[in-house]
PDB file of C-alpha atoms in Angstrom:
ATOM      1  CA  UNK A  25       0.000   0.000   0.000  1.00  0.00           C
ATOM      2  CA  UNK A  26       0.943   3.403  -0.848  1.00  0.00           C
ATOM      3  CA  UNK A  27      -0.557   6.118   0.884  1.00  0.00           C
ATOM      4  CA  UNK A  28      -0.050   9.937  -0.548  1.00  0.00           C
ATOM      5  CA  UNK A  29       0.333  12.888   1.907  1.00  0.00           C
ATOM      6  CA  UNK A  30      -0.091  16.585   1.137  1.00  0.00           C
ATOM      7  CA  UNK A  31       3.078  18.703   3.616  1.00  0.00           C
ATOM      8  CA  UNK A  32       1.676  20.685   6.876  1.00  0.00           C
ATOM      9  CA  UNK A  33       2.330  24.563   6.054  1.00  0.00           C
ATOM     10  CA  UNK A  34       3.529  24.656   9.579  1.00  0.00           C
ATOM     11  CA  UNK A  35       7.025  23.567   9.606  1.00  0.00           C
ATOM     12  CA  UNK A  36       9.528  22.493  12.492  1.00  0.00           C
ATOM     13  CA  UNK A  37      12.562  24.157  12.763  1.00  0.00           C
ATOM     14  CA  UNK A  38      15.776  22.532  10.760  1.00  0.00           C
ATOM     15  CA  UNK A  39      17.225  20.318  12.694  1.00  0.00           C
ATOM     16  CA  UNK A  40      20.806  19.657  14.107  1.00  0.00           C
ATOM     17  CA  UNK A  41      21.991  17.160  11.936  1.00  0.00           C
ATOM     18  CA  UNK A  42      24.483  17.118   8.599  1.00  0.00           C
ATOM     19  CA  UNK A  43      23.017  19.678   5.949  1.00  0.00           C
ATOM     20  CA  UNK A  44      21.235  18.401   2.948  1.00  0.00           C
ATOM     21  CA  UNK A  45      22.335  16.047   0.976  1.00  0.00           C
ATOM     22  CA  UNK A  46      20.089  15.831  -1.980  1.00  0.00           C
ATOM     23  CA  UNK A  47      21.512  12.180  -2.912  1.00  0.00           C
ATOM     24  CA  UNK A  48      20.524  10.760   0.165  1.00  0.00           C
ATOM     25  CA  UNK A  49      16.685  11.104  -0.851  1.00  0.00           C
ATOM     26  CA  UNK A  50      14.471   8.916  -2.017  1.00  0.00           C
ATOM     27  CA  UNK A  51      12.654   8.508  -5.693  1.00  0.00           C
ATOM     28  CA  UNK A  52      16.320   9.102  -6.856  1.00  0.00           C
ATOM     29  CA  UNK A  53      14.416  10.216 -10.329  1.00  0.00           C
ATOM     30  CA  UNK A  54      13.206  13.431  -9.290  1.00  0.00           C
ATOM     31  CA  UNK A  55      16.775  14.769  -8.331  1.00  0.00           C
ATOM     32  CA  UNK A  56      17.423  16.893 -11.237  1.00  0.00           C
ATOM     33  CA  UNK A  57      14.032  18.210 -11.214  1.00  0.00           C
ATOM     34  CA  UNK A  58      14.575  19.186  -7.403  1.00  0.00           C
ATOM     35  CA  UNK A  59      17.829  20.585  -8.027  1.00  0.00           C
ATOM     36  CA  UNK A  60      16.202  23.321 -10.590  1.00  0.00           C
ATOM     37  CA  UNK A  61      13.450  24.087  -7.123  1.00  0.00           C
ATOM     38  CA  UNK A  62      16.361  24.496  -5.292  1.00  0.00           C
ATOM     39  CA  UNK A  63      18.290  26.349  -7.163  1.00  0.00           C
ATOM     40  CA  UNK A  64      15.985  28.700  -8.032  1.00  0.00           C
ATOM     41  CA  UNK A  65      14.360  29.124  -4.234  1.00  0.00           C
ATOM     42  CA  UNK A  66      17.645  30.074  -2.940  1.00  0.00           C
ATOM     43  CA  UNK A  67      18.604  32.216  -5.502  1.00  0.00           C
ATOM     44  CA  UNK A  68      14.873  34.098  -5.239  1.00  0.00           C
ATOM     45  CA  UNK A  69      15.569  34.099  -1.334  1.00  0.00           C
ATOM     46  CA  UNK A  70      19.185  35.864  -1.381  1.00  0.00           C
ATOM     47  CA  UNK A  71      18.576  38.109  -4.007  1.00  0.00           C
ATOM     48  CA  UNK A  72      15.141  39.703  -3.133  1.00  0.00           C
ATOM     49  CA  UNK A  73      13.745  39.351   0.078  1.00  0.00           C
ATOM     50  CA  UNK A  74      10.274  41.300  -1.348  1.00  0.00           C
ATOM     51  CA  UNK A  75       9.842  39.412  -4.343  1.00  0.00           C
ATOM     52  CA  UNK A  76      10.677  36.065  -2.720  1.00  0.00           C
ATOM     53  CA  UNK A  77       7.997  37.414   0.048  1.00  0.00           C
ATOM     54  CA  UNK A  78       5.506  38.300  -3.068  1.00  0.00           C
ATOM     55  CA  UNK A  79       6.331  34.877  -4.781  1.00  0.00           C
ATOM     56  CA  UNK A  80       5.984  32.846  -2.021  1.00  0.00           C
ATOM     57  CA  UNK A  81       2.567  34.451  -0.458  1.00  0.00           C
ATOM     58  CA  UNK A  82       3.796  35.382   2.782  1.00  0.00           C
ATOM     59  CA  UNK A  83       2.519  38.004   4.916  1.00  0.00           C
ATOM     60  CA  UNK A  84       5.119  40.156   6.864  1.00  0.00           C
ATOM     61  CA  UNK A  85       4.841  38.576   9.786  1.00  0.00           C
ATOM     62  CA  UNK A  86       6.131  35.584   7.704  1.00  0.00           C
ATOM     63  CA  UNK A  87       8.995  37.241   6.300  1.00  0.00           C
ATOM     64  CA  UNK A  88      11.669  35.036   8.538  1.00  0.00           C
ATOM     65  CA  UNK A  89      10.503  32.111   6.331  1.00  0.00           C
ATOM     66  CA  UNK A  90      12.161  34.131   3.143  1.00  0.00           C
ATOM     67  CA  UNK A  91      15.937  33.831   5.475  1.00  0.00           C
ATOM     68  CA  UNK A  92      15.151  30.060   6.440  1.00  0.00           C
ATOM     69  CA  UNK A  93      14.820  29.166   2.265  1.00  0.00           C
ATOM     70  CA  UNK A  94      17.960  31.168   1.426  1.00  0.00           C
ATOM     71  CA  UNK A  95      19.681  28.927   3.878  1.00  0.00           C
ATOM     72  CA  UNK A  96      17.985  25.697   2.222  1.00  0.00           C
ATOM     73  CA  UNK A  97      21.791  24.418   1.689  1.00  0.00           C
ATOM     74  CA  UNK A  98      23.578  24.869   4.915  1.00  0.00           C
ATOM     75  CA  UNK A  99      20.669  24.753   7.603  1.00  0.00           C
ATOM     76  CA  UNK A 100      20.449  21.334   9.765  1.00  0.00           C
ATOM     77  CA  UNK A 101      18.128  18.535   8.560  1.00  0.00           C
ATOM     78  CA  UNK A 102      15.545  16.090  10.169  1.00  0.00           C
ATOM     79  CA  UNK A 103      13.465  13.252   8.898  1.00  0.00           C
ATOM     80  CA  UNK A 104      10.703  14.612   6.998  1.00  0.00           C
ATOM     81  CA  UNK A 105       8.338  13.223   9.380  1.00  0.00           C
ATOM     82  CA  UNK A 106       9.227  15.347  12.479  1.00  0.00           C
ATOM     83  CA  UNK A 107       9.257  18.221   9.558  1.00  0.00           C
ATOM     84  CA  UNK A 108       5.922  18.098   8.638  1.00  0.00           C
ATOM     85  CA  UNK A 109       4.204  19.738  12.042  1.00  0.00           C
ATOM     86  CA  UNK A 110       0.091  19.959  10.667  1.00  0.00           C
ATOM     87  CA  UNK A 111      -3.187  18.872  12.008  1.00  0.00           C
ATOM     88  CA  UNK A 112      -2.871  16.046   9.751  1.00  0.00           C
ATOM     89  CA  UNK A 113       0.522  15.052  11.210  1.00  0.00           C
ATOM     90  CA  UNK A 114      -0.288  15.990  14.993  1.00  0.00           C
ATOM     91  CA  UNK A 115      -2.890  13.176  15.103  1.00  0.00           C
ATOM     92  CA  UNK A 116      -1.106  10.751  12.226  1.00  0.00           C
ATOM     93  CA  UNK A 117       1.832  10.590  15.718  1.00  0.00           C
ATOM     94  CA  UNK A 118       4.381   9.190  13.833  1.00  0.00           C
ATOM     95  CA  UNK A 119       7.125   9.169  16.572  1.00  0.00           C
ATOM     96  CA  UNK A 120       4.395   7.322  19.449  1.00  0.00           C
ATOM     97  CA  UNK A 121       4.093   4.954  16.802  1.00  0.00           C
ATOM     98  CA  UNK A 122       6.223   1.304  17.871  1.00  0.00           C
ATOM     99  CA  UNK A 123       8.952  -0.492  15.749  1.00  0.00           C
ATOM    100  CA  UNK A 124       6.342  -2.220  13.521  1.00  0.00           C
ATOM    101  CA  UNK A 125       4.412   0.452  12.494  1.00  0.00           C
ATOM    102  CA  UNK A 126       7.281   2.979  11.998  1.00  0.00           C
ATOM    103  CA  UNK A 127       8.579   0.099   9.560  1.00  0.00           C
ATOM    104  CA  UNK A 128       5.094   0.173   7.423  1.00  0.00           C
ATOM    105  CA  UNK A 129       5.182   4.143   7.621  1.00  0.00           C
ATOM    106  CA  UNK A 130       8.371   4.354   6.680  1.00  0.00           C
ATOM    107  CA  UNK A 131       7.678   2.342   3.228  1.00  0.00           C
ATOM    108  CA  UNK A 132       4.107   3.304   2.824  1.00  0.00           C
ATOM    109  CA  UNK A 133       3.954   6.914   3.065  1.00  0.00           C
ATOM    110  CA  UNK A 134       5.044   9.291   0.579  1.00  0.00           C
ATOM    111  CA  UNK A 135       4.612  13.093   1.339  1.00  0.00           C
ATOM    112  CA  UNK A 136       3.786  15.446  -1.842  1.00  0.00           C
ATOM    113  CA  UNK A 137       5.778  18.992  -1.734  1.00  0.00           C
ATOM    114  CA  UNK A 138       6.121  21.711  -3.521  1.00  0.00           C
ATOM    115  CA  UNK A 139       9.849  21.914  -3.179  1.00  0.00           C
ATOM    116  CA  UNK A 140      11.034  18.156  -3.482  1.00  0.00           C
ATOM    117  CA  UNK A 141       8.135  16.737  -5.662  1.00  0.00           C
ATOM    118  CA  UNK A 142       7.860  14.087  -3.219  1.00  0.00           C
ATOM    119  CA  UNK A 143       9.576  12.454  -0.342  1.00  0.00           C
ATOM    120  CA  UNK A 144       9.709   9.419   2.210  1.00  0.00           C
ATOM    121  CA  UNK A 145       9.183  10.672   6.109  1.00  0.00           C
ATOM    122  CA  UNK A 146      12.692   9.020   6.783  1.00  0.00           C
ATOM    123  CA  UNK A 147      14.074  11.571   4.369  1.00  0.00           C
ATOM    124  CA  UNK A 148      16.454  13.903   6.131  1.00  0.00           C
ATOM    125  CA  UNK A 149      15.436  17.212   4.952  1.00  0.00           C
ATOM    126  CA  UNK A 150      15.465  20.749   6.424  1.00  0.00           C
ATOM    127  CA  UNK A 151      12.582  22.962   7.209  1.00  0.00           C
ATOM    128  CA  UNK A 152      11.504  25.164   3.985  1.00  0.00           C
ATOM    129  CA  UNK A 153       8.138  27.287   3.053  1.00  0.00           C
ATOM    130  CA  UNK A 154       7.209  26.525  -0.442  1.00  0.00           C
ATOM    131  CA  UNK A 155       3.851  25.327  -1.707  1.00  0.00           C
ATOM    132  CA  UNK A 156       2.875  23.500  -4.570  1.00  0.00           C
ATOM    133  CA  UNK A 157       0.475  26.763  -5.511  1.00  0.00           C
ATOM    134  CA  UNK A 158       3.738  28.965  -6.033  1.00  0.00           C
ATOM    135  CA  UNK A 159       4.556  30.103  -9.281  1.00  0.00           C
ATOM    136  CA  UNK A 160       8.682  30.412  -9.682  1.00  0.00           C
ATOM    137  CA  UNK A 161       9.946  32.991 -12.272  1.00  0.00           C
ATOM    138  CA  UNK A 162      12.047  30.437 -14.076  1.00  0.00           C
ATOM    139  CA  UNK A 163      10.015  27.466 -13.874  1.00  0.00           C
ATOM    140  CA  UNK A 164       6.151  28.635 -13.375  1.00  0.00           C
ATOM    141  CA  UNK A 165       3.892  26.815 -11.826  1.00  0.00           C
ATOM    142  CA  UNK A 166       5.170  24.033  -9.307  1.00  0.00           C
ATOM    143  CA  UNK A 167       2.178  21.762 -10.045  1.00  0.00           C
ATOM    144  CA  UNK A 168       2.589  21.853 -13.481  1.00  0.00           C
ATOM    145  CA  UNK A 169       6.516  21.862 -13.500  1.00  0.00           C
ATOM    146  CA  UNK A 170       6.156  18.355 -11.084  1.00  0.00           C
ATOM    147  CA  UNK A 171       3.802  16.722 -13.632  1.00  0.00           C
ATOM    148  CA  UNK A 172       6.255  15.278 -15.638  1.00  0.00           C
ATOM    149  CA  UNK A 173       8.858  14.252 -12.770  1.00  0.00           C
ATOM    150  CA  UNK A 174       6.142  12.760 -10.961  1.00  0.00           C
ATOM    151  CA  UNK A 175       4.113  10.952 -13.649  1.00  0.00           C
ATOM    152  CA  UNK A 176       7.856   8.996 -14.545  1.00  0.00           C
ATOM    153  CA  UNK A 177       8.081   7.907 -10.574  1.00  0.00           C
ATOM    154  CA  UNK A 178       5.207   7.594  -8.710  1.00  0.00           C
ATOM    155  CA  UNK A 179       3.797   4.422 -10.813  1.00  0.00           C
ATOM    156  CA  UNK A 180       6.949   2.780 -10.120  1.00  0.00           C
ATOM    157  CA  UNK A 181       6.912   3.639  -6.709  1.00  0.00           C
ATOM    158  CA  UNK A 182       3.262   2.331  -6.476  1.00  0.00           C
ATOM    159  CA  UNK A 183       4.477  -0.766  -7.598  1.00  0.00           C
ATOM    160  CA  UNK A 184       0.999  -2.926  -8.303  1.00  0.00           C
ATOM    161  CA  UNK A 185      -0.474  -2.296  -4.403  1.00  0.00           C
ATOM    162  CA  UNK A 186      -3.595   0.073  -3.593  1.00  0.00           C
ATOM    163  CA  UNK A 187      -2.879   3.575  -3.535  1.00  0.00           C
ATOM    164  CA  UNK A 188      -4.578   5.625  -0.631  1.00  0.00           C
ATOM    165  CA  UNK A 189      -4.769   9.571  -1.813  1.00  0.00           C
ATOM    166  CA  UNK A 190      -5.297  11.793   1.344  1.00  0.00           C
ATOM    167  CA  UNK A 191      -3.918  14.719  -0.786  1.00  0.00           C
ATOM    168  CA  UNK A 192      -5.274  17.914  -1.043  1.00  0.00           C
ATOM    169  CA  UNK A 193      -6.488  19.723  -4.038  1.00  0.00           C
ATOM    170  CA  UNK A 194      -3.300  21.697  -5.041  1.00  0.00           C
ATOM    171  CA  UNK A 195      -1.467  18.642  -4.403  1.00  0.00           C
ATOM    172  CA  UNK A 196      -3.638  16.460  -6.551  1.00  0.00           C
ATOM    173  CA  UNK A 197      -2.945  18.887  -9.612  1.00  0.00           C
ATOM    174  CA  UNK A 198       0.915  17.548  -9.601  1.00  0.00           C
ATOM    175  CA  UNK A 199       0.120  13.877 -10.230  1.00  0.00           C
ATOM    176  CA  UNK A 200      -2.843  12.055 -10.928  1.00  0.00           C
ATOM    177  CA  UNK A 201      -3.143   8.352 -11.206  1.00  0.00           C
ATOM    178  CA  UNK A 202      -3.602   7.122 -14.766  1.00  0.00           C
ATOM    179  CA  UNK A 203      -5.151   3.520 -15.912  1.00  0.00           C
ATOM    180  CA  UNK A 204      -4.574   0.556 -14.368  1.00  0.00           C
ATOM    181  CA  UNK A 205      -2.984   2.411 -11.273  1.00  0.00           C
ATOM    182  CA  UNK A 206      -5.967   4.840 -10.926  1.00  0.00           C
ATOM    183  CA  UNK A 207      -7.910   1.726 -10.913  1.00  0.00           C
ATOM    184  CA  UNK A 208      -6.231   0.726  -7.843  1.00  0.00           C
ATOM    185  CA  UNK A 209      -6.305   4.222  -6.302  1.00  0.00           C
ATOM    186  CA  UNK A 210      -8.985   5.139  -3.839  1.00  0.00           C
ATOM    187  CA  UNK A 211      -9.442   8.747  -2.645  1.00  0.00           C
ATOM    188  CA  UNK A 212     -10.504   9.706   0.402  1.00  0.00           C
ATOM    189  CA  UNK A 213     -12.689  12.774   1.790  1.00  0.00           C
ATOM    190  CA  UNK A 214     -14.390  13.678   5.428  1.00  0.00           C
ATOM    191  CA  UNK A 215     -17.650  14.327   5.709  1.00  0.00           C
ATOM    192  CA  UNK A 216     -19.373  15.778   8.845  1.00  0.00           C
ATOM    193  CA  UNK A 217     -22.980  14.493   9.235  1.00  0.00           C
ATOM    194  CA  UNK A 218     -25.206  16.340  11.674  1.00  0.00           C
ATOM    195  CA  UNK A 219     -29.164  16.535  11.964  1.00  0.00           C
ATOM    196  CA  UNK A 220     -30.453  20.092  11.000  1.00  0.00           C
ATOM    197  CA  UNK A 221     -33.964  20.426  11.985  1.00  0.00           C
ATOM    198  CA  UNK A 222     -34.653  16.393  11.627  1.00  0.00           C
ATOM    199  CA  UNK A 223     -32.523  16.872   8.390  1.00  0.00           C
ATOM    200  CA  UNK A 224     -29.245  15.430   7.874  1.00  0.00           C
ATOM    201  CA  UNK A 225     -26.834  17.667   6.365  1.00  0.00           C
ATOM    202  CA  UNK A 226     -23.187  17.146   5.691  1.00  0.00           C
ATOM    203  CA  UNK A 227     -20.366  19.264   5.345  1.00  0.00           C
ATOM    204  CA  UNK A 228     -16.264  19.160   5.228  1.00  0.00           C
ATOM    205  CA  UNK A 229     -15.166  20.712   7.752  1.00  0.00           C
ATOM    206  CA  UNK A 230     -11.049  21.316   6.801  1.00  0.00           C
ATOM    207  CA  UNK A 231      -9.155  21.292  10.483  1.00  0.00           C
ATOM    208  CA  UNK A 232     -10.819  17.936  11.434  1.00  0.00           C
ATOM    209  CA  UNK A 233     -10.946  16.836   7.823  1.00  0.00           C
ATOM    210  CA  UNK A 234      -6.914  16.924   8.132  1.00  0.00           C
ATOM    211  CA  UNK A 235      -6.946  14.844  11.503  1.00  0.00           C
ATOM    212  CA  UNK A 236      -9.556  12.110  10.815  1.00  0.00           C
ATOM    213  CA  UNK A 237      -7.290  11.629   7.402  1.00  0.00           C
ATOM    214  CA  UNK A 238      -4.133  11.395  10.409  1.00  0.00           C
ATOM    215  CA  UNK A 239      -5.928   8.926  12.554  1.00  0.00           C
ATOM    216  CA  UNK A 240      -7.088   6.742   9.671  1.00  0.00           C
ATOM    217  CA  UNK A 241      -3.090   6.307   8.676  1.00  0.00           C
ATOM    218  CA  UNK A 242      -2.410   6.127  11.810  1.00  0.00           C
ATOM    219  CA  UNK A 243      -4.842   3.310  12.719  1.00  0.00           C
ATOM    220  CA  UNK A 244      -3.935   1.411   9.676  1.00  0.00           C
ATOM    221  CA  UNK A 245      -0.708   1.077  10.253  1.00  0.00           C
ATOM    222  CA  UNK A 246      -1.200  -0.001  14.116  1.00  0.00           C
ATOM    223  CA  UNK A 247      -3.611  -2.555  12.397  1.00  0.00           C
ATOM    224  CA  UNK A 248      -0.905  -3.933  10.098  1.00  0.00           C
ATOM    225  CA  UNK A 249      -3.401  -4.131   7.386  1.00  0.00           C
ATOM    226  CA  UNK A 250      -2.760  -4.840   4.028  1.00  0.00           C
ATOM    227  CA  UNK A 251      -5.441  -4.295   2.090  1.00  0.00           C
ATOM    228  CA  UNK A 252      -4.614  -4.924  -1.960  1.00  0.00           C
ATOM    229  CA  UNK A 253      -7.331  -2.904  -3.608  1.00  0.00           C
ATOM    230  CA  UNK A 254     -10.017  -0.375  -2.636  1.00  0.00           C
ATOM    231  CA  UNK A 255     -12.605  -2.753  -2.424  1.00  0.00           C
ATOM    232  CA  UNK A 256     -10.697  -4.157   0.475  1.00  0.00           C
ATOM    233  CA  UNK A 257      -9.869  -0.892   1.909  1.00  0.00           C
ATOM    234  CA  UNK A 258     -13.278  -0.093   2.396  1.00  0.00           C
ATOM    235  CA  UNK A 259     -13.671  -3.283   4.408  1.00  0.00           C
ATOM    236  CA  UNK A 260     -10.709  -2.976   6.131  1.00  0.00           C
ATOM    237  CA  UNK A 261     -11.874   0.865   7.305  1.00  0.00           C
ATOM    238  CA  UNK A 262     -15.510  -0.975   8.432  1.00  0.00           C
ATOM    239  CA  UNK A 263     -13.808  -3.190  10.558  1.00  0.00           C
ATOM    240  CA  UNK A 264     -11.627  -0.459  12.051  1.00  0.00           C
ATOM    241  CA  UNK A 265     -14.623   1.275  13.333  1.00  0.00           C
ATOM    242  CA  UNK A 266     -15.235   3.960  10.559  1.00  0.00           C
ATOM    243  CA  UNK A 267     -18.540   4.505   8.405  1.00  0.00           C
ATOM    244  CA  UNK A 268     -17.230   4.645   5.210  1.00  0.00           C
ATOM    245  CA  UNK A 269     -19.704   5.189   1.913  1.00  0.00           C
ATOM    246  CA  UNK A 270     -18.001   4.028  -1.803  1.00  0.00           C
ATOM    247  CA  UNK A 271     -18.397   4.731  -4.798  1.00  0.00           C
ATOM    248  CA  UNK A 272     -16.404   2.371  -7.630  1.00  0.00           C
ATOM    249  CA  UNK A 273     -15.768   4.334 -10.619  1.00  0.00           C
ATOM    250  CA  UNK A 274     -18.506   4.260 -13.620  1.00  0.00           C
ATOM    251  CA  UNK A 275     -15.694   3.904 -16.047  1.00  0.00           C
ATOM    252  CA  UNK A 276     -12.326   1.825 -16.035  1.00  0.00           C
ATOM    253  CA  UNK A 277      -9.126   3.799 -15.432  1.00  0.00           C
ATOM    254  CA  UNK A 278     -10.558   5.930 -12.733  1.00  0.00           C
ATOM    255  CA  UNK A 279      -9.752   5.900  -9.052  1.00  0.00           C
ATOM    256  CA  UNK A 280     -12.108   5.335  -6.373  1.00  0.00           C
ATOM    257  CA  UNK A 281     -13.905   7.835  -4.502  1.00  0.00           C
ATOM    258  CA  UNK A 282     -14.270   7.084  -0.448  1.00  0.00           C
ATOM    259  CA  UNK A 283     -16.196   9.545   1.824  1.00  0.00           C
ATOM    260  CA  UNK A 284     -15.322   8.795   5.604  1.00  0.00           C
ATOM    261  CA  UNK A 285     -18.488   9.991   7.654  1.00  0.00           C
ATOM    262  CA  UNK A 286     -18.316  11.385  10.794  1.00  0.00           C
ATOM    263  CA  UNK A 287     -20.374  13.003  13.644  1.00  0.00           C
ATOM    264  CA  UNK A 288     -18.241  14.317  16.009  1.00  0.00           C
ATOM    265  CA  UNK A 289     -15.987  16.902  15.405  1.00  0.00           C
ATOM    266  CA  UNK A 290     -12.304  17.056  17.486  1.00  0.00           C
TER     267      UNK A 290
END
């Protein structure tokens, strides 16, 4: 199973350790594309501090975030997973997890970013504010520059398992799953059901959107499940104690969509 992650905005500080070293990361295939991010982020970051500021969407009282990119090279790195500091990863709890579980997490999960197309949460990396919605001078659009990159690795990566897709929308627009693999892809969204005047209604409510998507990975990795398509998943997600509606896709070579129903909001 490979399950896809969209970053936190929220980012811990770099870490202590050795300073990048772009080799050392995973999907080897996207390092030349990552090296043009780079390159061009740090340049943006030294040269201008307003235009990197403008570029990069930041309000002024996010303006130390334009120093911590310009230092993308030299600052210290930590695994991506104690990076990555969101609702999503606050109730996800990768470091409670034990051995076992850190093992599955540690192959299933791939996190989608703006800066490093994509990335395993054992990845040493350092922290860094740049979206997949920013637009670069040189290289436009980040979800449409990753398209390519992506489409080349992420099949391989998926290997022929179920993909789970917990990514958000501006994530979504870098790579999306294509024949056979979208046929074993299953999306996921959170729905909040409450009773409005005897009538249910049913919203998505983002904050606890991002943390039941957290405790479902979290859950199925405790679990050790292994489901092998989204069929299965859906079962798998019943027997884990969540209502779960699906709908199979009316046409072959399109992913599944899965709404996750919930009534309590925390």
């Amino acid at each position: 199973m490979l399950v896809l992650l969209p970053p936190s905005e929220g980012k811990a500080a770099s870490g202590r350790g050795a300073p990048l070293k772009p080799e050392s990361l995973s999907l080897p295939g996207l390092a030349a594309a990552r090296a043009a991010v780079l390159d061009e982020l740090v340049e943006l970051c030294v040269a201008d501090e307003e235009k990197a500021r403008e570029v990069l969407g930041l309000s002024e009282g996010l303006r130390g975030e334009v120093a911590k990119n310009a230092e993308l090279r030299t600052a210290g790195t930590r695994p991506a997973g104690e990076v990555y500091t969101g609702v999503l990863y606050d109730a996800l709890d990768l470091a409670s997890l034990d051995a076992a579980a850190k093992r599955r997490a540690g192959k299933s999960l791939l996190v989608f970013s703006g800066l490093w197309g994509a990335v395993r949460v054992s990845d040493r990396i350092p922290s860094y504010r740049c979206s997949m919605g920013v637009k670069l001078p040189g290289l436009g659009a980040l979800g449409a520059y990753w398209r390519g990159p992506l489409a080349e690795v992420v099949p391989e990566v998926a290997g022929d398992g179920l993909v789970l897709d917990l990514r958000s929308s501006a994530y979504t627009a870098a790579w999306k799953p294509k024949g056979e693999v979208a046929e074993r892809t299953a999306s996921v969204r959170v729905l909040h059901s409450q009773m409005v005047d005897g009538v249910e209604k049913r919203s998505v409510v983002s904050h606890f959107n991002k943390a039941t998507k957290g405790r479902l990975v979290r859950d199925l990795l405790v679990s050790g499940a292994r489901p092998k398509g989204p069929a299965e998943l859906v079962g798998t997600l019943r027997d884990l104690g969540y209502v779960v509606e699906a709908e199979a896709p009316a046409r072959t070579g399109r992913a599944w969509s899965l709404d996750v129903v919930v009534t309590e909001i925390h």
